[in-house]
């Protein structure tokens, strides 16, 4: 499922115009992005949680040339699946 | 600070012409549509945010780390998240 299919499903289920459904989805995703950008975690019961992990500088290698390169510090978001979703995904297997 | 479902409801409520009940319903529907998609083993692509995949793990032999007993871990499905480039950039800004 992609975003436009999601918008369509939201619009049908909520009985709202697609434009409104799209705007609601954008608000939800923007709030989540802003929280992560501020270094905050996200915790949604039943779905999962997101946290931001900090990586310091490390030395890696270019796998092709074997050349040593310095990898700059970075932050990456991590998702941990919630209990309910984990069980849902596994029940019909 | 952690972003929760209540925060998402509040954001949707503040930015849209909806009642509180409708805002709660909108956030719940957003989550249930996402969960149902993954429950069916379908990937969820949210442009600008990231991609949720359902991966099938094969059965494997493992150990109970506490007792050291060998056991068979049954095949299962897991949900993984890959952040989009846009999200990664925003977090590292």
PDB file of C-alpha atoms in Angstrom:
ATOM      1  CA  UNK A   1       0.000   0.000   0.000  1.00  0.00           C
ATOM      2  CA  UNK A   2       1.289   3.452  -0.820  1.00  0.00           C
ATOM      3  CA  UNK A   3       0.308   6.899   0.376  1.00  0.00           C
ATOM      4  CA  UNK A   4      -2.378   7.554  -2.238  1.00  0.00           C
ATOM      5  CA  UNK A   5      -4.053   4.218  -1.481  1.00  0.00           C
ATOM      6  CA  UNK A   6      -3.868   5.118   2.181  1.00  0.00           C
ATOM      7  CA  UNK A   7      -5.524   8.484   1.480  1.00  0.00           C
ATOM      8  CA  UNK A   8      -8.317   6.729  -0.404  1.00  0.00           C
ATOM      9  CA  UNK A   9      -8.901   4.224   2.402  1.00  0.00           C
ATOM     10  CA  UNK A  10      -8.912   7.019   5.024  1.00  0.00           C
ATOM     11  CA  UNK A  11     -11.330   9.100   2.996  1.00  0.00           C
ATOM     12  CA  UNK A  12     -13.747   6.167   2.673  1.00  0.00           C
ATOM     13  CA  UNK A  13     -13.565   5.048   6.275  1.00  0.00           C
ATOM     14  CA  UNK A  14     -13.929   8.534   7.714  1.00  0.00           C
ATOM     15  CA  UNK A  15     -16.421   9.681   5.136  1.00  0.00           C
ATOM     16  CA  UNK A  16     -14.354  12.780   4.403  1.00  0.00           C
ATOM     17  CA  UNK A  17     -13.162  14.285   1.098  1.00  0.00           C
ATOM     18  CA  UNK A  18      -9.817  12.942  -0.109  1.00  0.00           C
ATOM     19  CA  UNK A  19      -8.246  16.376   0.282  1.00  0.00           C
ATOM     20  CA  UNK A  20      -9.138  16.386   3.989  1.00  0.00           C
ATOM     21  CA  UNK A  21      -7.952  12.781   4.467  1.00  0.00           C
ATOM     22  CA  UNK A  22      -4.676  13.657   2.785  1.00  0.00           C
ATOM     23  CA  UNK A  23      -4.228  16.702   5.009  1.00  0.00           C
ATOM     24  CA  UNK A  24      -4.856  14.631   8.162  1.00  0.00           C
ATOM     25  CA  UNK A  25      -2.267  12.043   7.097  1.00  0.00           C
ATOM     26  CA  UNK A  26       0.242  14.821   6.365  1.00  0.00           C
ATOM     27  CA  UNK A  27      -0.353  16.305   9.838  1.00  0.00           C
ATOM     28  CA  UNK A  28       0.223  12.922  11.508  1.00  0.00           C
ATOM     29  CA  UNK A  29       3.412  12.188   9.530  1.00  0.00           C
ATOM     30  CA  UNK A  30       4.760  15.729   9.980  1.00  0.00           C
ATOM     31  CA  UNK A  31       4.226  15.507  13.744  1.00  0.00           C
ATOM     32  CA  UNK A  32       6.117  12.228  13.817  1.00  0.00           C
ATOM     33  CA  UNK A  33       8.936  13.589  11.651  1.00  0.00           C
ATOM     34  CA  UNK A  34       9.217  16.762  13.784  1.00  0.00           C
ATOM     35  CA  UNK A  35       9.405  14.715  16.973  1.00  0.00           C
ATOM     36  CA  UNK A  36      12.210  12.537  15.600  1.00  0.00           C
ATOM     37  CA  UNK A  37      14.012  15.598  14.220  1.00  0.00           C
ATOM     38  CA  UNK A  38      13.989  17.058  17.757  1.00  0.00           C
ATOM     39  CA  UNK A  39      15.472  13.801  19.013  1.00  0.00           C
ATOM     40  CA  UNK A  40      12.238  12.746  20.708  1.00  0.00           C
ATOM     41  CA  UNK A  41      10.923   9.200  20.730  1.00  0.00           C
ATOM     42  CA  UNK A  42       7.516   8.112  19.491  1.00  0.00           C
ATOM     43  CA  UNK A  43       5.430   5.516  21.278  1.00  0.00           C
ATOM     44  CA  UNK A  44       2.194   4.298  19.758  1.00  0.00           C
ATOM     45  CA  UNK A  45       0.501   1.511  21.694  1.00  0.00           C
ATOM     46  CA  UNK A  46      -0.292  -1.476  19.536  1.00  0.00           C
ATOM     47  CA  UNK A  47       1.713  -0.239  16.584  1.00  0.00           C
ATOM     48  CA  UNK A  48       5.258   0.324  17.694  1.00  0.00           C
ATOM     49  CA  UNK A  49       7.819   2.836  18.825  1.00  0.00           C
ATOM     50  CA  UNK A  50      10.474   4.909  17.129  1.00  0.00           C
ATOM     51  CA  UNK A  51      13.706   6.063  18.667  1.00  0.00           C
ATOM     52  CA  UNK A  52      16.679   7.980  17.330  1.00  0.00           C
ATOM     53  CA  UNK A  53      20.094   6.399  17.656  1.00  0.00           C
ATOM     54  CA  UNK A  54      23.254   8.448  17.660  1.00  0.00           C
ATOM     55  CA  UNK A  55      26.313   7.183  15.838  1.00  0.00           C
ATOM     56  CA  UNK A  56      29.704   8.707  16.465  1.00  0.00           C
ATOM     57  CA  UNK A  57      32.482   8.991  13.916  1.00  0.00           C
ATOM     58  CA  UNK A  58      33.936   5.686  12.848  1.00  0.00           C
ATOM     59  CA  UNK A  59      36.372   4.426  10.263  1.00  0.00           C
ATOM     60  CA  UNK A  60      34.986   2.234   7.572  1.00  0.00           C
ATOM     61  CA  UNK A  61      36.241   0.922   4.296  1.00  0.00           C
ATOM     62  CA  UNK A  62      35.115   1.344   0.760  1.00  0.00           C
ATOM     63  CA  UNK A  63      34.212  -2.278   0.028  1.00  0.00           C
ATOM     64  CA  UNK A  64      35.256  -1.922  -3.595  1.00  0.00           C
ATOM     65  CA  UNK A  65      38.676  -0.362  -3.201  1.00  0.00           C
ATOM     66  CA  UNK A  66      39.477  -1.293   0.397  1.00  0.00           C
ATOM     67  CA  UNK A  67      40.318   2.345   0.992  1.00  0.00           C
ATOM     68  CA  UNK A  68      39.824   3.531   4.559  1.00  0.00           C
ATOM     69  CA  UNK A  69      37.280   6.314   4.968  1.00  0.00           C
ATOM     70  CA  UNK A  70      36.038   8.355   7.875  1.00  0.00           C
ATOM     71  CA  UNK A  71      32.294   8.058   8.428  1.00  0.00           C
ATOM     72  CA  UNK A  72      30.812  11.232   9.868  1.00  0.00           C
ATOM     73  CA  UNK A  73      28.605  11.124  12.967  1.00  0.00           C
ATOM     74  CA  UNK A  74      24.954  10.569  12.149  1.00  0.00           C
ATOM     75  CA  UNK A  75      21.563   9.890  13.645  1.00  0.00           C
ATOM     76  CA  UNK A  76      19.229   7.178  12.453  1.00  0.00           C
ATOM     77  CA  UNK A  77      15.638   6.402  13.371  1.00  0.00           C
ATOM     78  CA  UNK A  78      14.810   2.933  14.654  1.00  0.00           C
ATOM     79  CA  UNK A  79      11.443   1.231  14.698  1.00  0.00           C
ATOM     80  CA  UNK A  80      10.466  -1.410  17.197  1.00  0.00           C
ATOM     81  CA  UNK A  81       7.264  -3.225  16.380  1.00  0.00           C
ATOM     82  CA  UNK A  82       4.555  -3.236  19.063  1.00  0.00           C
ATOM     83  CA  UNK A  83       3.115  -6.363  20.630  1.00  0.00           C
ATOM     84  CA  UNK A  84      -0.289  -6.172  18.978  1.00  0.00           C
ATOM     85  CA  UNK A  85       1.071  -5.613  15.471  1.00  0.00           C
ATOM     86  CA  UNK A  86       3.695  -8.321  15.970  1.00  0.00           C
ATOM     87  CA  UNK A  87       0.957 -10.794  16.844  1.00  0.00           C
ATOM     88  CA  UNK A  88      -1.323  -9.619  14.018  1.00  0.00           C
ATOM     89  CA  UNK A  89       1.389 -10.171  11.418  1.00  0.00           C
ATOM     90  CA  UNK A  90       1.985 -13.714  12.661  1.00  0.00           C
ATOM     91  CA  UNK A  91      -1.527 -14.992  13.275  1.00  0.00           C
ATOM     92  CA  UNK A  92      -2.443 -16.027   9.728  1.00  0.00           C
ATOM     93  CA  UNK A  93       0.751 -17.828   8.863  1.00  0.00           C
TER      94      UNK A  93
ATOM     95  CA  UNK B   1       9.559  13.848  25.819  1.00  0.00           C
ATOM     96  CA  UNK B   2       7.813  11.094  23.911  1.00  0.00           C
ATOM     97  CA  UNK B   3       5.223  11.590  21.213  1.00  0.00           C
ATOM     98  CA  UNK B   4       2.118   9.494  21.853  1.00  0.00           C
ATOM     99  CA  UNK B   5      -1.223   8.849  20.224  1.00  0.00           C
ATOM    100  CA  UNK B   6      -2.792  11.589  22.362  1.00  0.00           C
ATOM    101  CA  UNK B   7      -0.299  14.098  20.922  1.00  0.00           C
ATOM    102  CA  UNK B   8      -1.183  13.067  17.376  1.00  0.00           C
ATOM    103  CA  UNK B   9      -4.908  13.443  18.141  1.00  0.00           C
ATOM    104  CA  UNK B  10      -4.236  16.910  19.579  1.00  0.00           C
ATOM    105  CA  UNK B  11      -2.300  17.973  16.448  1.00  0.00           C
ATOM    106  CA  UNK B  12      -5.027  16.732  14.097  1.00  0.00           C
ATOM    107  CA  UNK B  13      -7.699  18.400  16.246  1.00  0.00           C
ATOM    108  CA  UNK B  14      -5.874  21.750  16.262  1.00  0.00           C
ATOM    109  CA  UNK B  15      -5.215  21.869  12.530  1.00  0.00           C
ATOM    110  CA  UNK B  16      -8.534  20.576  11.173  1.00  0.00           C
ATOM    111  CA  UNK B  17     -12.174  21.453  11.426  1.00  0.00           C
ATOM    112  CA  UNK B  18     -13.043  18.277  13.339  1.00  0.00           C
ATOM    113  CA  UNK B  19     -14.535  17.456  16.721  1.00  0.00           C
ATOM    114  CA  UNK B  20     -12.304  15.755  19.284  1.00  0.00           C
ATOM    115  CA  UNK B  21     -14.138  12.467  18.669  1.00  0.00           C
ATOM    116  CA  UNK B  22     -13.540  12.752  14.921  1.00  0.00           C
ATOM    117  CA  UNK B  23      -9.858  13.551  15.482  1.00  0.00           C
ATOM    118  CA  UNK B  24      -9.484  10.448  17.672  1.00  0.00           C
ATOM    119  CA  UNK B  25     -11.287   8.403  15.021  1.00  0.00           C
ATOM    120  CA  UNK B  26      -8.990   9.763  12.290  1.00  0.00           C
ATOM    121  CA  UNK B  27      -5.806   8.782  14.151  1.00  0.00           C
ATOM    122  CA  UNK B  28      -7.233   5.357  15.048  1.00  0.00           C
ATOM    123  CA  UNK B  29      -8.233   4.733  11.420  1.00  0.00           C
ATOM    124  CA  UNK B  30      -4.787   5.781  10.210  1.00  0.00           C
ATOM    125  CA  UNK B  31      -3.243   3.200  12.537  1.00  0.00           C
ATOM    126  CA  UNK B  32      -5.737   0.420  11.811  1.00  0.00           C
ATOM    127  CA  UNK B  33      -5.355   0.847   8.036  1.00  0.00           C
ATOM    128  CA  UNK B  34      -1.564   0.665   8.449  1.00  0.00           C
ATOM    129  CA  UNK B  35      -1.788  -2.388  10.690  1.00  0.00           C
ATOM    130  CA  UNK B  36      -4.233  -4.214   8.411  1.00  0.00           C
ATOM    131  CA  UNK B  37      -1.964  -3.626   5.446  1.00  0.00           C
ATOM    132  CA  UNK B  38       1.004  -5.186   7.276  1.00  0.00           C
ATOM    133  CA  UNK B  39      -1.183  -7.946   8.723  1.00  0.00           C
ATOM    134  CA  UNK B  40      -1.950  -9.031   5.156  1.00  0.00           C
ATOM    135  CA  UNK B  41       1.775  -9.278   4.521  1.00  0.00           C
ATOM    136  CA  UNK B  42       1.710  -6.233   2.277  1.00  0.00           C
ATOM    137  CA  UNK B  43       4.449  -3.612   2.467  1.00  0.00           C
ATOM    138  CA  UNK B  44       3.502  -0.092   3.475  1.00  0.00           C
ATOM    139  CA  UNK B  45       5.190   2.720   1.580  1.00  0.00           C
ATOM    140  CA  UNK B  46       4.864   6.151   3.087  1.00  0.00           C
ATOM    141  CA  UNK B  47       6.618   8.577   0.777  1.00  0.00           C
ATOM    142  CA  UNK B  48       8.699  11.134   2.628  1.00  0.00           C
ATOM    143  CA  UNK B  49       8.658   9.058   5.812  1.00  0.00           C
ATOM    144  CA  UNK B  50       9.741   5.515   5.149  1.00  0.00           C
ATOM    145  CA  UNK B  51       8.848   1.999   4.213  1.00  0.00           C
ATOM    146  CA  UNK B  52       7.474  -0.756   6.431  1.00  0.00           C
ATOM    147  CA  UNK B  53       8.251  -4.252   5.195  1.00  0.00           C
ATOM    148  CA  UNK B  54       7.006  -7.626   6.331  1.00  0.00           C
ATOM    149  CA  UNK B  55       9.847 -10.107   6.222  1.00  0.00           C
ATOM    150  CA  UNK B  56       9.540 -13.849   6.577  1.00  0.00           C
ATOM    151  CA  UNK B  57      12.081 -15.460   8.844  1.00  0.00           C
ATOM    152  CA  UNK B  58      12.823 -19.134   8.421  1.00  0.00           C
ATOM    153  CA  UNK B  59      12.778 -21.534  11.344  1.00  0.00           C
ATOM    154  CA  UNK B  60      16.213 -21.800  12.952  1.00  0.00           C
ATOM    155  CA  UNK B  61      17.952 -23.430  15.849  1.00  0.00           C
ATOM    156  CA  UNK B  62      18.576 -21.193  18.776  1.00  0.00           C
ATOM    157  CA  UNK B  63      19.438 -21.416  22.412  1.00  0.00           C
ATOM    158  CA  UNK B  64      17.783 -20.344  25.584  1.00  0.00           C
ATOM    159  CA  UNK B  65      20.438 -17.852  26.752  1.00  0.00           C
ATOM    160  CA  UNK B  66      19.603 -18.520  30.386  1.00  0.00           C
ATOM    161  CA  UNK B  67      19.818 -22.305  30.421  1.00  0.00           C
ATOM    162  CA  UNK B  68      21.826 -22.958  27.261  1.00  0.00           C
ATOM    163  CA  UNK B  69      19.212 -25.441  26.086  1.00  0.00           C
ATOM    164  CA  UNK B  70      18.952 -25.810  22.353  1.00  0.00           C
ATOM    165  CA  UNK B  71      15.562 -25.154  20.848  1.00  0.00           C
ATOM    166  CA  UNK B  72      13.949 -24.638  17.475  1.00  0.00           C
ATOM    167  CA  UNK B  73      12.686 -21.137  16.770  1.00  0.00           C
ATOM    168  CA  UNK B  74       9.630 -21.485  14.535  1.00  0.00           C
ATOM    169  CA  UNK B  75       9.347 -19.541  11.296  1.00  0.00           C
ATOM    170  CA  UNK B  76       7.808 -16.135  11.825  1.00  0.00           C
ATOM    171  CA  UNK B  77       7.210 -12.792  10.214  1.00  0.00           C
ATOM    172  CA  UNK B  78       8.778  -9.571  11.354  1.00  0.00           C
ATOM    173  CA  UNK B  79       8.076  -5.932  10.517  1.00  0.00           C
ATOM    174  CA  UNK B  80      11.053  -3.823   9.518  1.00  0.00           C
ATOM    175  CA  UNK B  81      11.265  -0.095   8.891  1.00  0.00           C
ATOM    176  CA  UNK B  82      13.535   1.678   6.460  1.00  0.00           C
ATOM    177  CA  UNK B  83      13.538   5.463   6.837  1.00  0.00           C
ATOM    178  CA  UNK B  84      13.273   7.556   3.689  1.00  0.00           C
ATOM    179  CA  UNK B  85      16.128   9.843   2.679  1.00  0.00           C
ATOM    180  CA  UNK B  86      13.976  12.863   3.499  1.00  0.00           C
ATOM    181  CA  UNK B  87      13.386  11.647   7.067  1.00  0.00           C
ATOM    182  CA  UNK B  88      17.072  10.846   7.528  1.00  0.00           C
ATOM    183  CA  UNK B  89      18.065  14.293   6.313  1.00  0.00           C
ATOM    184  CA  UNK B  90      15.573  16.015   8.630  1.00  0.00           C
ATOM    185  CA  UNK B  91      16.887  14.081  11.629  1.00  0.00           C
ATOM    186  CA  UNK B  92      20.467  15.037  10.774  1.00  0.00           C
ATOM    187  CA  UNK B  93      19.821  18.706   9.987  1.00  0.00           C
TER     188      UNK B  93
END
